[in-house]
């Protein structure tokens, strides 16, 4: 899987993925003796086999497959971890908001993405490292200084296949900005797949970020990690 991505990413990103995967192999999955996981049994995950979701085989879904109504005018949708243009809001984003698909980041735009990946390498959470190893797509949101945005909904929709999905959401809020992010994880059909999601929020001085997280994929395996780097005020 990683070999298929190497021609689409920088040498540094390739190195980070490799380092993260080596850490996953060395650490293994947590068990009841791990303090943070003593109440969460991951035995079913350990006994299962998940293939990374293939963007070439992502099914075409429609708006009726999303089990929630839109919370606002801005909705960005990923199916099995891959961006879906047909389900996402049309038209230009309001002034002061920039949105980048992680799979389409150019060398000039990649710095915040690389910074977020490198921070996870310092963590001991194996599922965050798993996400770093196998993510393909996701969203980088940049909110300019002093900007007040309408609510932005980011939907990660599971099509119901037993696959590994590693979505990534990175929010970079500049000083004195105000933004509201509604992150929704849901399924269009019963699923036994594994979602290992990571959200990385970087808030500069005076920024206000309201972050909501809805998990509606109740039959699937879902591990979610949220990291916040908050400056003063």
mmCIF file of C-alpha atoms in Angstrom:
data_model
loop_
_atom_site.group_PDB
_atom_site.id
_atom_site.type_symbol
_atom_site.label_atom_id
_atom_site.label_comp_id
_atom_site.label_asym_id
_atom_site.label_seq_id
_atom_site.Cartn_x
_atom_site.Cartn_y
_atom_site.Cartn_z
ATOM 1 C CA UNK A 1 0.000 0.000 0.000
ATOM 2 C CA UNK A 2 2.749 2.434 0.898
ATOM 3 C CA UNK A 3 4.589 1.611 -2.320
ATOM 4 C CA UNK A 4 1.582 2.866 -4.327
ATOM 5 C CA UNK A 5 1.849 6.261 -2.588
ATOM 6 C CA UNK A 6 5.561 6.877 -2.928
ATOM 7 C CA UNK A 7 5.395 8.700 -6.258
ATOM 8 C CA UNK A 8 2.731 11.066 -4.868
ATOM 9 C CA UNK A 9 4.493 12.250 -1.725
ATOM 10 C CA UNK A 10 7.755 13.830 -0.656
ATOM 11 C CA UNK A 11 10.739 11.851 0.596
ATOM 12 C CA UNK A 12 10.112 13.291 4.065
ATOM 13 C CA UNK A 13 6.513 12.044 4.164
ATOM 14 C CA UNK A 14 7.684 8.613 2.999
ATOM 15 C CA UNK A 15 10.242 8.587 5.814
ATOM 16 C CA UNK A 16 7.613 9.588 8.397
ATOM 17 C CA UNK A 17 5.254 6.839 7.230
ATOM 18 C CA UNK A 18 8.016 4.243 7.468
ATOM 19 C CA UNK A 19 9.048 5.400 10.952
ATOM 20 C CA UNK A 20 5.414 5.324 12.109
ATOM 21 C CA UNK A 21 4.851 1.828 10.730
ATOM 22 C CA UNK A 22 8.028 0.545 12.394
ATOM 23 C CA UNK A 23 6.711 1.936 15.694
ATOM 24 C CA UNK A 24 3.373 0.171 15.142
ATOM 25 C CA UNK A 25 5.182 -3.128 14.578
ATOM 26 C CA UNK A 26 7.344 -2.650 17.667
ATOM 27 C CA UNK A 27 4.503 -1.591 19.978
ATOM 28 C CA UNK A 28 1.715 -3.904 18.864
ATOM 29 C CA UNK A 29 -1.884 -3.353 19.888
ATOM 30 C CA UNK A 30 -2.634 -2.347 23.490
ATOM 31 C CA UNK A 31 -4.030 -4.770 26.037
ATOM 32 C CA UNK A 32 -5.755 -4.602 29.454
ATOM 33 C CA UNK A 33 -2.424 -4.002 31.192
ATOM 34 C CA UNK A 34 -2.015 -0.699 29.324
ATOM 35 C CA UNK A 35 -3.477 1.965 31.625
ATOM 36 C CA UNK A 36 -5.247 3.965 28.909
ATOM 37 C CA UNK A 37 -6.803 0.837 27.411
ATOM 38 C CA UNK A 38 -7.780 -1.274 30.419
ATOM 39 C CA UNK A 39 -11.499 -0.597 29.822
ATOM 40 C CA UNK A 40 -11.388 -0.974 26.036
ATOM 41 C CA UNK A 41 -10.938 -4.478 24.648
ATOM 42 C CA UNK A 42 -9.326 -4.469 21.195
ATOM 43 C CA UNK A 43 -9.243 -8.263 20.851
ATOM 44 C CA UNK A 44 -11.682 -8.204 17.912
ATOM 45 C CA UNK A 45 -9.406 -5.820 16.041
ATOM 46 C CA UNK A 46 -6.381 -8.001 16.739
ATOM 47 C CA UNK A 47 -8.169 -11.036 15.335
ATOM 48 C CA UNK A 48 -9.337 -9.340 12.132
ATOM 49 C CA UNK A 49 -7.765 -8.578 8.766
ATOM 50 C CA UNK A 50 -8.331 -5.138 7.226
ATOM 51 C CA UNK A 51 -7.126 -3.948 3.850
ATOM 52 C CA UNK A 52 -6.565 -0.213 3.337
ATOM 53 C CA UNK A 53 -9.481 1.317 1.432
ATOM 54 C CA UNK A 54 -8.652 1.595 -2.277
ATOM 55 C CA UNK A 55 -9.641 4.967 -3.828
ATOM 56 C CA UNK A 56 -10.136 3.251 -7.196
ATOM 57 C CA UNK A 57 -12.836 1.017 -5.685
ATOM 58 C CA UNK A 58 -14.729 3.565 -3.597
ATOM 59 C CA UNK A 59 -18.476 3.111 -4.295
ATOM 60 C CA UNK A 60 -20.613 5.994 -5.533
ATOM 61 C CA UNK A 61 -23.059 7.048 -2.841
ATOM 62 C CA UNK A 62 -25.708 9.763 -2.731
ATOM 63 C CA UNK A 63 -26.917 12.257 -0.147
ATOM 64 C CA UNK A 64 -29.507 9.793 1.185
ATOM 65 C CA UNK A 65 -26.650 7.528 2.335
ATOM 66 C CA UNK A 66 -25.590 10.162 4.894
ATOM 67 C CA UNK A 67 -27.722 9.542 8.021
ATOM 68 C CA UNK A 68 -27.691 13.180 9.199
ATOM 69 C CA UNK A 69 -29.052 16.373 7.746
ATOM 70 C CA UNK A 70 -26.507 19.040 6.894
ATOM 71 C CA UNK A 71 -25.668 21.262 9.855
ATOM 72 C CA UNK A 72 -24.792 24.214 7.645
ATOM 73 C CA UNK A 73 -24.022 25.333 4.131
ATOM 74 C CA UNK A 74 -20.436 24.059 4.187
ATOM 75 C CA UNK A 75 -20.174 20.269 4.045
ATOM 76 C CA UNK A 76 -17.052 18.373 2.940
ATOM 77 C CA UNK A 77 -17.515 14.617 2.543
ATOM 78 C CA UNK A 78 -15.084 11.695 2.441
ATOM 79 C CA UNK A 79 -16.218 8.155 1.586
ATOM 80 C CA UNK A 80 -14.040 5.371 3.015
ATOM 81 C CA UNK A 81 -11.439 8.040 3.757
ATOM 82 C CA UNK A 82 -11.406 9.482 0.218
ATOM 83 C CA UNK A 83 -12.818 12.842 -0.867
ATOM 84 C CA UNK A 84 -16.197 12.729 -2.639
ATOM 85 C CA UNK A 85 -16.829 15.763 -4.830
ATOM 86 C CA UNK A 86 -20.426 14.813 -5.588
ATOM 87 C CA UNK A 87 -21.482 14.796 -1.923
ATOM 88 C CA UNK A 88 -19.532 17.891 -0.896
ATOM 89 C CA UNK A 89 -20.823 21.470 -1.019
ATOM 90 C CA UNK A 90 -20.449 23.284 -4.308
ATOM 91 C CA UNK A 91 -19.146 26.770 -4.838
ATOM 92 C CA UNK A 92 -16.272 28.790 -3.437
ATOM 93 C CA UNK A 93 -15.411 28.831 0.240
ATOM 94 C CA UNK A 94 -16.043 32.066 2.151
ATOM 95 C CA UNK A 95 -13.177 34.545 2.279
ATOM 96 C CA UNK A 96 -10.609 33.682 4.931
ATOM 97 C CA UNK A 97 -10.950 29.893 4.671
ATOM 98 C CA UNK A 98 -8.622 27.660 2.689
ATOM 99 C CA UNK A 99 -9.244 23.948 2.298
ATOM 100 C CA UNK A 100 -6.781 21.419 0.878
ATOM 101 C CA UNK A 101 -7.209 17.743 0.161
ATOM 102 C CA UNK A 102 -4.293 15.965 1.776
ATOM 103 C CA UNK A 103 -3.862 13.662 -1.225
ATOM 104 C CA UNK A 104 -3.490 16.707 -3.507
ATOM 105 C CA UNK A 105 -1.094 18.821 -1.456
ATOM 106 C CA UNK A 106 1.780 20.249 -3.457
ATOM 107 C CA UNK A 107 5.311 20.683 -2.164
ATOM 108 C CA UNK A 108 4.586 24.354 -1.378
ATOM 109 C CA UNK A 109 1.476 23.557 0.668
ATOM 110 C CA UNK A 110 2.689 20.477 2.489
ATOM 111 C CA UNK A 111 4.424 22.100 5.494
ATOM 112 C CA UNK A 112 1.451 22.133 7.973
ATOM 113 C CA UNK A 113 0.693 18.556 6.965
ATOM 114 C CA UNK A 114 4.271 17.397 7.587
ATOM 115 C CA UNK A 115 4.343 19.256 10.904
ATOM 116 C CA UNK A 116 1.206 17.411 12.047
ATOM 117 C CA UNK A 117 2.606 14.024 10.972
ATOM 118 C CA UNK A 118 5.894 14.625 12.778
ATOM 119 C CA UNK A 119 4.124 15.521 16.024
ATOM 120 C CA UNK A 120 2.385 12.144 16.072
ATOM 121 C CA UNK A 121 5.758 10.379 15.876
ATOM 122 C CA UNK A 122 6.352 11.552 19.460
ATOM 123 C CA UNK A 123 3.173 9.859 20.684
ATOM 124 C CA UNK A 124 2.850 6.403 22.195
ATOM 125 C CA UNK A 125 -0.651 5.863 20.785
ATOM 126 C CA UNK A 126 -0.371 3.015 18.323
ATOM 127 C CA UNK A 127 -3.615 3.930 16.528
ATOM 128 C CA UNK A 128 -2.431 7.471 15.796
ATOM 129 C CA UNK A 129 0.752 5.961 14.381
ATOM 130 C CA UNK A 130 -1.349 3.512 12.349
ATOM 131 C CA UNK A 131 -3.231 6.467 10.866
ATOM 132 C CA UNK A 132 0.051 8.143 9.936
ATOM 133 C CA UNK A 133 1.251 4.942 8.254
ATOM 134 C CA UNK A 134 -1.830 4.347 6.095
ATOM 135 C CA UNK A 135 -3.685 7.618 5.580
ATOM 136 C CA UNK A 136 -4.335 8.494 1.953
ATOM 137 C CA UNK A 137 -6.663 11.464 2.057
ATOM 138 C CA UNK A 138 -8.147 13.949 4.467
ATOM 139 C CA UNK A 139 -8.573 17.657 4.930
ATOM 140 C CA UNK A 140 -6.326 20.560 5.866
ATOM 141 C CA UNK A 141 -8.334 23.647 6.880
ATOM 142 C CA UNK A 142 -6.574 26.987 7.299
ATOM 143 C CA UNK A 143 -8.482 29.846 8.931
ATOM 144 C CA UNK A 144 -6.931 33.274 8.438
ATOM 145 C CA UNK A 145 -6.310 35.738 11.293
ATOM 146 C CA UNK A 146 -9.368 37.698 12.524
ATOM 147 C CA UNK A 147 -11.657 35.537 10.328
ATOM 148 C CA UNK A 148 -15.017 34.375 11.690
ATOM 149 C CA UNK A 149 -16.278 31.421 9.680
ATOM 150 C CA UNK A 150 -19.684 29.780 9.365
ATOM 151 C CA UNK A 151 -19.949 26.215 10.646
ATOM 152 C CA UNK A 152 -17.900 23.739 8.605
ATOM 153 C CA UNK A 153 -19.073 20.119 8.592
ATOM 154 C CA UNK A 154 -16.574 17.392 7.700
ATOM 155 C CA UNK A 155 -18.242 14.018 7.109
ATOM 156 C CA UNK A 156 -16.325 10.733 7.045
ATOM 157 C CA UNK A 157 -18.772 8.205 5.576
ATOM 158 C CA UNK A 158 -18.167 4.452 5.749
ATOM 159 C CA UNK A 159 -19.689 2.535 2.819
ATOM 160 C CA UNK A 160 -20.010 -0.649 4.891
ATOM 161 C CA UNK A 161 -17.017 -2.634 3.651
ATOM 162 C CA UNK A 162 -14.628 -4.369 6.086
ATOM 163 C CA UNK A 163 -11.681 -2.114 5.340
ATOM 164 C CA UNK A 164 -9.150 0.054 7.121
ATOM 165 C CA UNK A 165 -9.896 3.754 6.830
ATOM 166 C CA UNK A 166 -7.422 6.317 8.197
ATOM 167 C CA UNK A 167 -8.915 9.791 7.730
ATOM 168 C CA UNK A 168 -6.993 12.867 8.853
ATOM 169 C CA UNK A 169 -8.400 16.293 9.710
ATOM 170 C CA UNK A 170 -5.975 19.170 10.330
ATOM 171 C CA UNK A 171 -7.319 22.545 11.450
ATOM 172 C CA UNK A 172 -4.939 25.502 11.557
ATOM 173 C CA UNK A 173 -6.660 28.514 13.153
ATOM 174 C CA UNK A 174 -4.685 31.780 12.958
ATOM 175 C CA UNK A 175 -4.675 34.411 15.702
ATOM 176 C CA UNK A 176 -8.037 35.829 16.834
ATOM 177 C CA UNK A 177 -9.992 33.735 14.359
ATOM 178 C CA UNK A 178 -13.221 31.961 15.246
ATOM 179 C CA UNK A 179 -14.360 28.737 13.648
ATOM 180 C CA UNK A 180 -16.824 25.914 14.299
ATOM 181 C CA UNK A 181 -15.970 22.408 13.069
ATOM 182 C CA UNK A 182 -18.519 19.567 13.106
ATOM 183 C CA UNK A 183 -16.713 16.271 12.489
ATOM 184 C CA UNK A 184 -19.144 13.429 11.733
ATOM 185 C CA UNK A 185 -18.284 9.737 11.394
ATOM 186 C CA UNK A 186 -21.151 7.635 10.047
ATOM 187 C CA UNK A 187 -22.000 4.573 7.949
ATOM 188 C CA UNK A 188 -24.281 4.098 4.969
ATOM 189 C CA UNK A 189 -24.571 0.380 5.823
ATOM 190 C CA UNK A 190 -23.627 -1.914 8.721
ATOM 191 C CA UNK A 191 -19.856 -2.172 8.783
ATOM 192 C CA UNK A 192 -17.255 -4.349 10.469
ATOM 193 C CA UNK A 193 -14.350 -2.237 9.217
ATOM 194 C CA UNK A 194 -11.828 -0.277 11.255
ATOM 195 C CA UNK A 195 -11.610 3.511 11.284
ATOM 196 C CA UNK A 196 -8.494 4.970 12.876
ATOM 197 C CA UNK A 197 -9.093 8.712 12.723
ATOM 198 C CA UNK A 198 -6.835 11.566 13.825
ATOM 199 C CA UNK A 199 -7.843 15.208 14.210
ATOM 200 C CA UNK A 200 -5.084 17.763 14.744
ATOM 201 C CA UNK A 201 -6.089 21.272 15.846
ATOM 202 C CA UNK A 202 -3.503 24.063 15.917
ATOM 203 C CA UNK A 203 -4.886 27.234 17.489
ATOM 204 C CA UNK A 204 -2.737 30.373 17.514
ATOM 205 C CA UNK A 205 -3.022 33.098 20.164
ATOM 206 C CA UNK A 206 -6.589 34.298 20.703
ATOM 207 C CA UNK A 207 -8.143 31.792 18.300
ATOM 208 C CA UNK A 208 -11.464 30.197 19.246
ATOM 209 C CA UNK A 209 -12.193 26.734 17.845
ATOM 210 C CA UNK A 210 -15.472 24.978 18.611
ATOM 211 C CA UNK A 211 -15.022 21.307 17.710
ATOM 212 C CA UNK A 212 -17.860 18.782 17.788
ATOM 213 C CA UNK A 213 -17.404 15.088 17.087
ATOM 214 C CA UNK A 214 -20.315 12.784 16.212
ATOM 215 C CA UNK A 215 -19.796 9.042 15.960
ATOM 216 C CA UNK A 216 -22.713 7.231 14.318
ATOM 217 C CA UNK A 217 -20.875 4.166 12.924
ATOM 218 C CA UNK A 218 -21.953 2.141 15.953
ATOM 219 C CA UNK A 219 -21.301 -1.366 14.597
ATOM 220 C CA UNK A 220 -17.851 -0.657 13.201
ATOM 221 C CA UNK A 221 -14.541 -0.551 15.042
ATOM 222 C CA UNK A 222 -13.753 3.106 15.629
ATOM 223 C CA UNK A 223 -10.674 4.596 17.284
ATOM 224 C CA UNK A 224 -10.527 8.393 17.326
ATOM 225 C CA UNK A 225 -7.704 10.652 18.498
ATOM 226 C CA UNK A 226 -7.877 14.422 18.836
ATOM 227 C CA UNK A 227 -4.709 16.464 19.378
ATOM 228 C CA UNK A 228 -4.793 20.135 20.335
ATOM 229 C CA UNK A 229 -1.873 22.563 20.242
ATOM 230 C CA UNK A 230 -3.254 25.742 21.800
ATOM 231 C CA UNK A 231 -1.366 29.004 22.191
ATOM 232 C CA UNK A 232 -2.276 31.653 24.794
ATOM 233 C CA UNK A 233 -5.835 32.942 25.222
#
